[in-house]
Amino acid sequence: MHTLDDNLFLKENVVAIGWNEIGDLSKIAPDRGAFKKKYTETYPDAKKMGIATSAGMLYRFAHEVQIGDYIVFPSKINREINIGTVESDYIYEPDTESYVQQRKVKWLKHLPRTAFSQGALYEIGSAMSFFSVRNYADEFLAALDKNFKVTVSADTADDETVAATADEIIENTRDYILKELSRNLKGYDLEEFVADLLSAMGYRTTISPHGGDSGIDITAYKDELPPRILVQVKSQDGDIKETTIQSLKGAMREGDYGLFVTLSNYTKKAQKYLDNTPIIRGINGKELVDLILKYYDSLSEKYRKMIPLKMVYIPVKSCE
């Protein structure tokens, strides 16, 4: 579990979940549909996906958690991993200053974060308030053994989860970027974004007039001189077919180069056509994300706000 009130959890020996406005959870019929309905009534502006996730957490906290279940709580004030067991059924505390949805808990151990593998720490670092620990549950349970000793190594070479954790962070970032592009940029909007990305890469770009581009969405030059690069952009969900790329080839003149950009991918025939047509470069969603990450700082502020990213360092497995 996560919280914004570490002291409540640690000093009052409780775990709690938010959404105070929804009221006493025991008054809601004990099924997920009823919780979704109540959540929608309480938060009418909530997004559809958020309703399912949040209502599901509230339902599980009130009805699925059992006395004796283990709780893992990473506290921020002292950077410790606190492990305990649930000691009560659901409790509604309307007079509390913070969280009204509570359960009593008995804390069994308070351990430094360094006692756990990087993979275990990453799993419990989820942005969700309340979720099941699945991949590293055994590691947290093993920490409760009376013979468990906290050992801190200065060398992470023995932690086999470091590389996997780094890869998972990178992949999650890629997925996030691609989802934001798909959600925010369709049709002409994606064309404008690709033009901005090309400008960030050092190209001079011109966007074709809407509806009169003969299949060409953007014209790009590296400098004032040829070659000319003709760009076609597709925001469709399905994979790009060979005939679609051939339409770009048909619009090219001698000496031109082509660039095809899609958020999805290419069919096998389309990829073979690209392989056999070196004057046309095809960029799929994954490759587009790679370019965004590489040139992110040079993108327009508009797009950096749309895809807010922060430069961080992550641990990787050392190479010998």
CSV table of C-alpha atoms in Angstrom, one decimal:
chain,number,residue,atom,x,y,z
A,1,MET,CA,0.0,0.0,0.0
A,2,HIS,CA,1.0,3.6,-0.6
A,3,THR,CA,-0.1,6.7,1.4
A,4,LEU,CA,0.5,10.4,1.7
A,5,ASP,CA,0.3,10.1,5.5
A,6,ASP,CA,3.1,7.8,6.7
A,7,ASN,CA,2.5,8.9,10.3
A,8,LEU,CA,-1.1,7.6,10.3
A,9,PHE,CA,0.0,4.2,9.1
A,10,LEU,CA,3.0,3.9,11.4
A,11,LYS,CA,1.8,5.6,14.6
A,12,GLU,CA,-1.9,4.5,14.5
A,13,ASN,CA,-1.2,1.0,13.3
A,14,VAL,CA,-3.6,1.2,10.4
A,15,VAL,CA,-3.6,1.0,6.6
A,16,ALA,CA,-6.0,3.2,4.8
A,17,ILE,CA,-7.2,4.2,1.3
A,18,GLY,CA,-8.5,7.5,0.0
A,19,TRP,CA,-11.6,8.7,-1.8
A,20,ASN,CA,-13.2,10.1,1.4
A,21,GLU,CA,-16.1,11.7,-0.5
A,22,ILE,CA,-17.5,8.3,-1.5
A,23,GLY,CA,-18.4,7.7,2.2
A,24,ASP,CA,-18.8,4.4,4.1
A,25,LEU,CA,-17.9,1.5,1.8
A,26,SER,CA,-19.9,-0.9,3.9
A,27,LYS,CA,-23.1,0.8,2.7
A,28,ILE,CA,-22.4,-0.1,-0.9
A,29,ALA,CA,-23.6,-3.5,-2.2
A,30,PRO,CA,-20.6,-5.9,-2.1
A,31,ASP,CA,-20.1,-6.3,-5.9
A,32,ARG,CA,-17.8,-4.4,-8.3
A,33,GLY,CA,-20.7,-3.1,-10.4
A,34,ALA,CA,-22.2,-1.3,-7.4
A,35,PHE,CA,-18.8,0.2,-6.5
A,36,LYS,CA,-18.4,1.5,-10.1
A,37,LYS,CA,-21.8,3.0,-10.0
A,38,LYS,CA,-21.2,4.7,-6.7
A,39,TYR,CA,-17.8,5.9,-7.8
A,40,THR,CA,-19.3,7.4,-11.0
A,41,GLU,CA,-22.0,9.2,-9.0
A,42,THR,CA,-19.5,10.6,-6.6
A,43,TYR,CA,-16.9,11.6,-9.3
A,44,PRO,CA,-18.9,12.3,-12.4
A,45,ASP,CA,-15.9,13.8,-14.2
A,46,ALA,CA,-13.7,10.7,-13.7
A,47,LYS,CA,-12.3,9.0,-16.8
A,48,LYS,CA,-13.7,5.6,-17.7
A,49,MET,CA,-10.5,3.7,-17.1
A,50,GLY,CA,-9.9,5.5,-13.8
A,51,ILE,CA,-13.3,4.5,-12.6
A,52,ALA,CA,-12.7,0.8,-13.1
A,53,THR,CA,-9.2,1.0,-11.4
A,54,SER,CA,-10.2,3.1,-8.4
A,55,ALA,CA,-13.6,1.4,-7.8
A,56,GLY,CA,-11.8,-1.9,-8.0
A,57,MET,CA,-9.3,-0.9,-5.3
A,58,LEU,CA,-12.1,0.3,-3.0
A,59,TYR,CA,-14.0,-2.9,-3.5
A,60,ARG,CA,-10.9,-5.1,-2.8
A,61,PHE,CA,-10.0,-3.0,0.3
A,62,ALA,CA,-13.5,-3.4,1.7
A,63,HIS,CA,-14.3,-7.0,0.8
A,64,GLU,CA,-11.4,-9.0,-0.5
A,65,VAL,CA,-8.7,-8.2,2.1
A,66,GLN,CA,-8.8,-10.8,4.9
A,67,ILE,CA,-7.6,-10.7,8.5
A,68,GLY,CA,-4.2,-12.2,8.5
A,69,ASP,CA,-3.2,-11.0,5.0
A,70,TYR,CA,0.2,-9.5,4.7
A,71,ILE,CA,0.7,-5.8,4.0
A,72,VAL,CA,3.9,-4.3,2.5
A,73,PHE,CA,4.1,-0.5,3.0
A,74,PRO,CA,7.1,1.5,1.7
A,75,SER,CA,7.3,4.7,3.9
A,76,LYS,CA,8.8,7.8,2.5
A,77,ILE,CA,9.7,9.6,5.7
A,78,ASN,CA,12.3,7.1,6.7
A,79,ARG,CA,12.7,5.1,3.4
A,80,GLU,CA,11.8,1.8,5.0
A,81,ILE,CA,9.8,-1.2,4.0
A,82,ASN,CA,7.2,-2.0,6.6
A,83,ILE,CA,5.7,-5.5,6.6
A,84,GLY,CA,2.6,-6.4,8.8
A,85,THR,CA,-0.6,-8.3,8.9
A,86,VAL,CA,-4.2,-7.1,8.7
A,87,GLU,CA,-5.8,-7.2,12.1
A,88,SER,CA,-9.4,-6.1,11.5
A,89,ASP,CA,-12.3,-6.0,9.0
A,90,TYR,CA,-13.0,-2.8,7.1
A,91,ILE,CA,-13.5,0.3,9.4
A,92,TYR,CA,-15.1,3.6,8.4
A,93,GLU,CA,-13.6,6.5,10.4
A,94,PRO,CA,-15.5,9.7,9.3
A,95,ASP,CA,-13.9,11.9,12.0
A,96,THR,CA,-10.3,11.3,10.9
A,97,GLU,CA,-8.4,14.2,9.3
A,98,SER,CA,-7.0,12.2,6.4
A,99,TYR,CA,-8.2,8.7,5.3
A,100,VAL,CA,-11.6,7.5,6.4
A,101,GLN,CA,-11.4,4.0,4.8
A,102,GLN,CA,-9.2,2.0,7.2
A,103,ARG,CA,-8.2,-1.4,8.6
A,104,LYS,CA,-6.1,-2.1,11.7
A,105,VAL,CA,-2.7,-3.6,11.1
A,106,LYS,CA,0.1,-5.1,13.2
A,107,TRP,CA,3.5,-4.2,12.0
A,108,LEU,CA,5.9,-7.1,12.2
A,109,LYS,CA,9.1,-5.6,10.7
A,110,HIS,CA,10.5,-2.3,9.6
A,111,LEU,CA,13.5,-2.9,7.2
A,112,PRO,CA,15.8,-0.7,5.1
A,113,ARG,CA,15.1,-0.6,1.4
A,114,THR,CA,18.6,-1.9,0.9
A,115,ALA,CA,17.5,-5.3,2.2
A,116,PHE,CA,15.6,-6.0,-1.0
A,117,SER,CA,16.4,-6.6,-4.6
A,118,GLN,CA,16.0,-3.9,-7.2
A,119,GLY,CA,13.2,-5.9,-8.8
A,120,ALA,CA,11.2,-6.2,-5.5
A,121,LEU,CA,11.6,-2.4,-4.9
A,122,TYR,CA,10.4,-1.6,-8.4
A,123,GLU,CA,7.3,-3.8,-8.1
A,124,ILE,CA,6.1,-2.1,-4.9
A,125,GLY,CA,6.9,1.3,-6.4
A,126,SER,CA,3.7,1.2,-8.5
A,127,ALA,CA,1.7,4.4,-8.8
A,128,MET,CA,-1.4,2.7,-7.5
A,129,SER,CA,-2.4,3.1,-3.9
A,130,PHE,CA,-3.3,-0.5,-3.3
A,131,PHE,CA,-2.3,-3.6,-5.3
A,132,SER,CA,-1.1,-7.2,-5.0
A,133,VAL,CA,2.5,-8.0,-4.8
A,134,ARG,CA,3.0,-11.0,-7.2
A,135,ASN,CA,6.4,-11.4,-8.7
A,136,TYR,CA,8.4,-10.8,-5.5
A,137,ALA,CA,6.0,-11.9,-2.8
A,138,ASP,CA,8.3,-14.6,-1.6
A,139,GLU,CA,11.1,-12.2,-1.1
A,140,PHE,CA,9.0,-10.0,1.3
A,141,LEU,CA,7.7,-13.0,3.1
A,142,ALA,CA,11.2,-14.4,3.6
A,143,ALA,CA,12.2,-11.1,5.3
A,144,LEU,CA,9.8,-12.1,8.1
A,145,ASP,CA,11.8,-15.2,9.0
A,146,LYS,CA,13.4,-14.9,12.4
A,147,ASN,CA,16.8,-15.8,10.9
A,148,PHE,CA,16.6,-13.1,8.3
A,149,LYS,CA,19.6,-10.8,8.4
A,150,VAL,CA,19.9,-7.5,6.7
A,151,THR,CA,22.9,-7.5,4.4
A,152,VAL,CA,23.9,-4.5,2.3
A,153,SER,CA,26.4,-5.1,-0.5
A,154,ALA,CA,28.3,-2.3,-2.1
A,155,ASP,CA,28.3,-4.2,-5.3
A,156,THR,CA,25.0,-4.7,-7.2
A,157,ALA,CA,26.6,-7.4,-9.5
A,158,ASP,CA,24.9,-10.2,-7.4
A,159,ASP,CA,21.4,-8.6,-7.9
A,160,GLU,CA,20.2,-10.3,-11.0
A,161,THR,CA,17.0,-8.2,-11.0
A,162,VAL,CA,18.9,-4.9,-11.8
A,163,ALA,CA,19.1,-5.5,-15.5
A,164,ALA,CA,15.5,-6.7,-15.6
A,165,THR,CA,14.3,-3.7,-13.6
A,166,ALA,CA,16.1,-1.3,-15.9
A,167,ASP,CA,14.6,-3.0,-19.0
A,168,GLU,CA,11.1,-2.8,-17.4
A,169,ILE,CA,11.4,0.9,-16.7
A,170,ILE,CA,12.6,1.6,-20.2
A,171,GLU,CA,9.7,-0.4,-21.7
A,172,ASN,CA,7.1,1.2,-19.5
A,173,THR,CA,8.4,4.6,-20.7
A,174,ARG,CA,8.2,3.5,-24.3
A,175,ASP,CA,4.6,2.3,-23.8
A,176,TYR,CA,3.6,5.5,-22.1
A,177,ILE,CA,5.0,7.7,-25.0
A,178,LEU,CA,3.3,5.5,-27.6
A,179,LYS,CA,0.0,5.6,-25.7
A,180,GLU,CA,0.1,9.4,-25.4
A,181,LEU,CA,0.9,9.8,-29.1
A,182,SER,CA,-2.0,7.5,-30.0
A,183,ARG,CA,-4.4,9.3,-27.6
A,184,ASN,CA,-3.5,12.9,-28.5
A,185,LEU,CA,-2.4,12.8,-32.1
A,186,LYS,CA,-4.6,11.7,-35.0
A,187,GLY,CA,-4.4,12.6,-38.6
A,188,TYR,CA,-3.1,16.1,-39.2
A,189,ASP,CA,-2.1,16.5,-35.6
A,190,LEU,CA,0.4,13.6,-36.0
A,191,GLU,CA,1.8,15.2,-39.2
A,192,GLU,CA,2.5,18.4,-37.2
A,193,PHE,CA,4.3,16.4,-34.5
A,194,VAL,CA,6.4,14.5,-37.0
A,195,ALA,CA,7.4,17.8,-38.6
A,196,ASP,CA,8.4,19.2,-35.3
A,197,LEU,CA,10.4,16.1,-34.5
A,198,LEU,CA,12.2,16.4,-37.9
A,199,SER,CA,13.0,20.0,-37.1
A,200,ALA,CA,14.4,18.9,-33.8
A,201,MET,CA,16.7,16.6,-35.8
A,202,GLY,CA,17.9,19.4,-37.9
A,203,TYR,CA,15.7,19.3,-40.9
A,204,ARG,CA,13.8,22.1,-42.6
A,205,THR,CA,10.2,21.1,-43.0
A,206,THR,CA,7.1,22.2,-44.8
A,207,ILE,CA,3.7,20.7,-44.1
A,208,SER,CA,1.5,20.1,-47.2
A,209,PRO,CA,-1.9,21.8,-47.4
A,210,HIS,CA,-4.6,19.6,-45.9
A,211,GLY,CA,-6.4,17.6,-48.6
A,212,GLY,CA,-4.2,18.5,-51.5
A,213,ASP,CA,-0.9,16.8,-50.8
A,214,SER,CA,-1.0,13.9,-53.4
A,215,GLY,CA,-0.1,11.5,-50.6
A,216,ILE,CA,2.8,13.7,-49.3
A,217,ASP,CA,2.3,15.1,-45.8
A,218,ILE,CA,5.7,16.8,-45.2
A,219,THR,CA,8.6,17.9,-47.3
A,220,ALA,CA,11.9,18.0,-45.6
A,221,TYR,CA,15.4,19.2,-46.5
A,222,LYS,CA,18.6,18.8,-44.5
A,223,ASP,CA,19.8,22.2,-45.9
A,224,GLU,CA,19.0,24.4,-48.9
A,225,LEU,CA,20.2,21.8,-51.4
A,226,PRO,CA,18.7,18.5,-52.5
A,227,PRO,CA,17.9,15.7,-51.8
A,228,ARG,CA,14.3,16.3,-51.0
A,229,ILE,CA,12.7,14.0,-48.5
A,230,LEU,CA,9.0,13.3,-49.0
A,231,VAL,CA,7.2,12.2,-45.8
A,232,GLN,CA,4.0,10.3,-45.4
A,233,VAL,CA,2.5,9.9,-41.9
A,234,LYS,CA,-0.2,7.5,-40.8
A,235,SER,CA,-1.9,7.3,-37.4
A,236,GLN,CA,-4.0,4.3,-38.2
A,237,ASP,CA,-4.0,1.4,-35.7
A,238,GLY,CA,-3.5,-1.4,-38.2
A,239,ASP,CA,-0.2,-2.4,-39.8
A,240,ILE,CA,0.7,-0.5,-43.0
A,241,LYS,CA,0.3,-2.5,-46.2
A,242,GLU,CA,2.6,-2.6,-49.2
A,243,THR,CA,0.2,-0.7,-51.4
A,244,THR,CA,0.2,2.3,-49.0
A,245,ILE,CA,4.0,2.6,-49.3
A,246,GLN,CA,3.8,2.2,-53.0
A,247,SER,CA,1.6,5.3,-53.1
A,248,LEU,CA,4.5,7.3,-51.5
A,249,LYS,CA,6.9,5.8,-54.1
A,250,GLY,CA,4.5,6.9,-56.9
A,251,ALA,CA,4.6,10.6,-55.7
A,252,MET,CA,8.5,10.7,-55.6
A,253,ARG,CA,10.5,12.1,-58.4
A,254,GLU,CA,14.0,11.1,-59.5
A,255,GLY,CA,16.5,12.1,-56.7
A,256,ASP,CA,13.9,12.2,-54.0
A,257,TYR,CA,14.0,10.1,-50.8
A,258,GLY,CA,11.0,8.9,-49.0
A,259,LEU,CA,10.1,8.6,-45.3
A,260,PHE,CA,7.1,6.7,-44.0
A,261,VAL,CA,6.1,7.2,-40.4
A,262,THR,CA,3.5,5.1,-38.5
A,263,LEU,CA,2.5,4.6,-34.9
A,264,SER,CA,1.9,0.9,-35.6
A,265,ASN,CA,4.0,-1.4,-37.7
A,266,TYR,CA,4.3,-2.8,-41.3
A,267,THR,CA,2.9,-6.1,-42.7
A,268,LYS,CA,5.5,-8.6,-43.8
A,269,LYS,CA,5.0,-7.7,-47.5
A,270,ALA,CA,5.3,-4.0,-46.7
A,271,GLN,CA,8.5,-4.6,-44.7
A,272,LYS,CA,9.9,-6.6,-47.6
A,273,TYR,CA,9.1,-3.8,-50.0
A,274,LEU,CA,10.9,-1.3,-47.8
A,275,ASP,CA,13.9,-3.6,-47.6
A,276,ASN,CA,14.0,-3.8,-51.4
A,277,THR,CA,13.5,0.0,-51.8
A,278,PRO,CA,16.4,1.7,-50.0
A,279,ILE,CA,15.4,5.2,-51.0
A,280,ILE,CA,12.3,4.9,-48.7
A,281,ARG,CA,12.8,4.6,-45.0
A,282,GLY,CA,10.0,3.2,-42.8
A,283,ILE,CA,9.7,4.1,-39.2
A,284,ASN,CA,7.4,2.2,-36.9
A,285,GLY,CA,6.0,3.1,-33.5
A,286,LYS,CA,9.0,1.7,-31.6
A,287,GLU,CA,11.5,3.5,-33.8
A,288,LEU,CA,9.5,6.7,-33.5
A,289,VAL,CA,9.7,6.5,-29.7
A,290,ASP,CA,13.5,6.0,-29.9
A,291,LEU,CA,13.8,9.2,-31.9
A,292,ILE,CA,11.6,11.1,-29.5
A,293,LEU,CA,13.8,10.0,-26.6
A,294,LYS,CA,16.9,11.0,-28.4
A,295,TYR,CA,15.7,14.5,-29.5
A,296,TYR,CA,13.2,15.1,-26.6
A,297,ASP,CA,15.0,18.3,-25.3
A,298,SER,CA,14.8,19.9,-28.8
A,299,LEU,CA,11.0,19.3,-29.3
A,300,SER,CA,8.7,22.2,-29.0
A,301,GLU,CA,7.4,23.0,-25.6
A,302,LYS,CA,3.9,22.1,-26.8
A,303,TYR,CA,4.9,18.5,-27.3
A,304,ARG,CA,7.1,18.3,-24.2
A,305,LYS,CA,4.0,19.2,-22.2
A,306,MET,CA,2.0,16.6,-24.0
A,307,ILE,CA,4.6,13.9,-23.2
A,308,PRO,CA,6.1,15.1,-19.9
A,309,LEU,CA,9.3,13.2,-19.2
A,310,LYS,CA,12.1,13.7,-16.7
A,311,MET,CA,15.7,12.7,-17.2
A,312,VAL,CA,16.7,10.2,-14.5
A,313,TYR,CA,19.5,7.7,-14.0
A,314,ILE,CA,18.5,4.1,-13.5
A,315,PRO,CA,20.7,1.2,-12.4
A,316,VAL,CA,21.9,-1.2,-15.0
A,317,LYS,CA,23.9,-4.4,-14.7
A,318,SER,CA,27.6,-3.6,-14.8
A,319,CYS,CA,29.6,-4.9,-17.8
A,320,GLU,CA,32.9,-6.5,-17.1
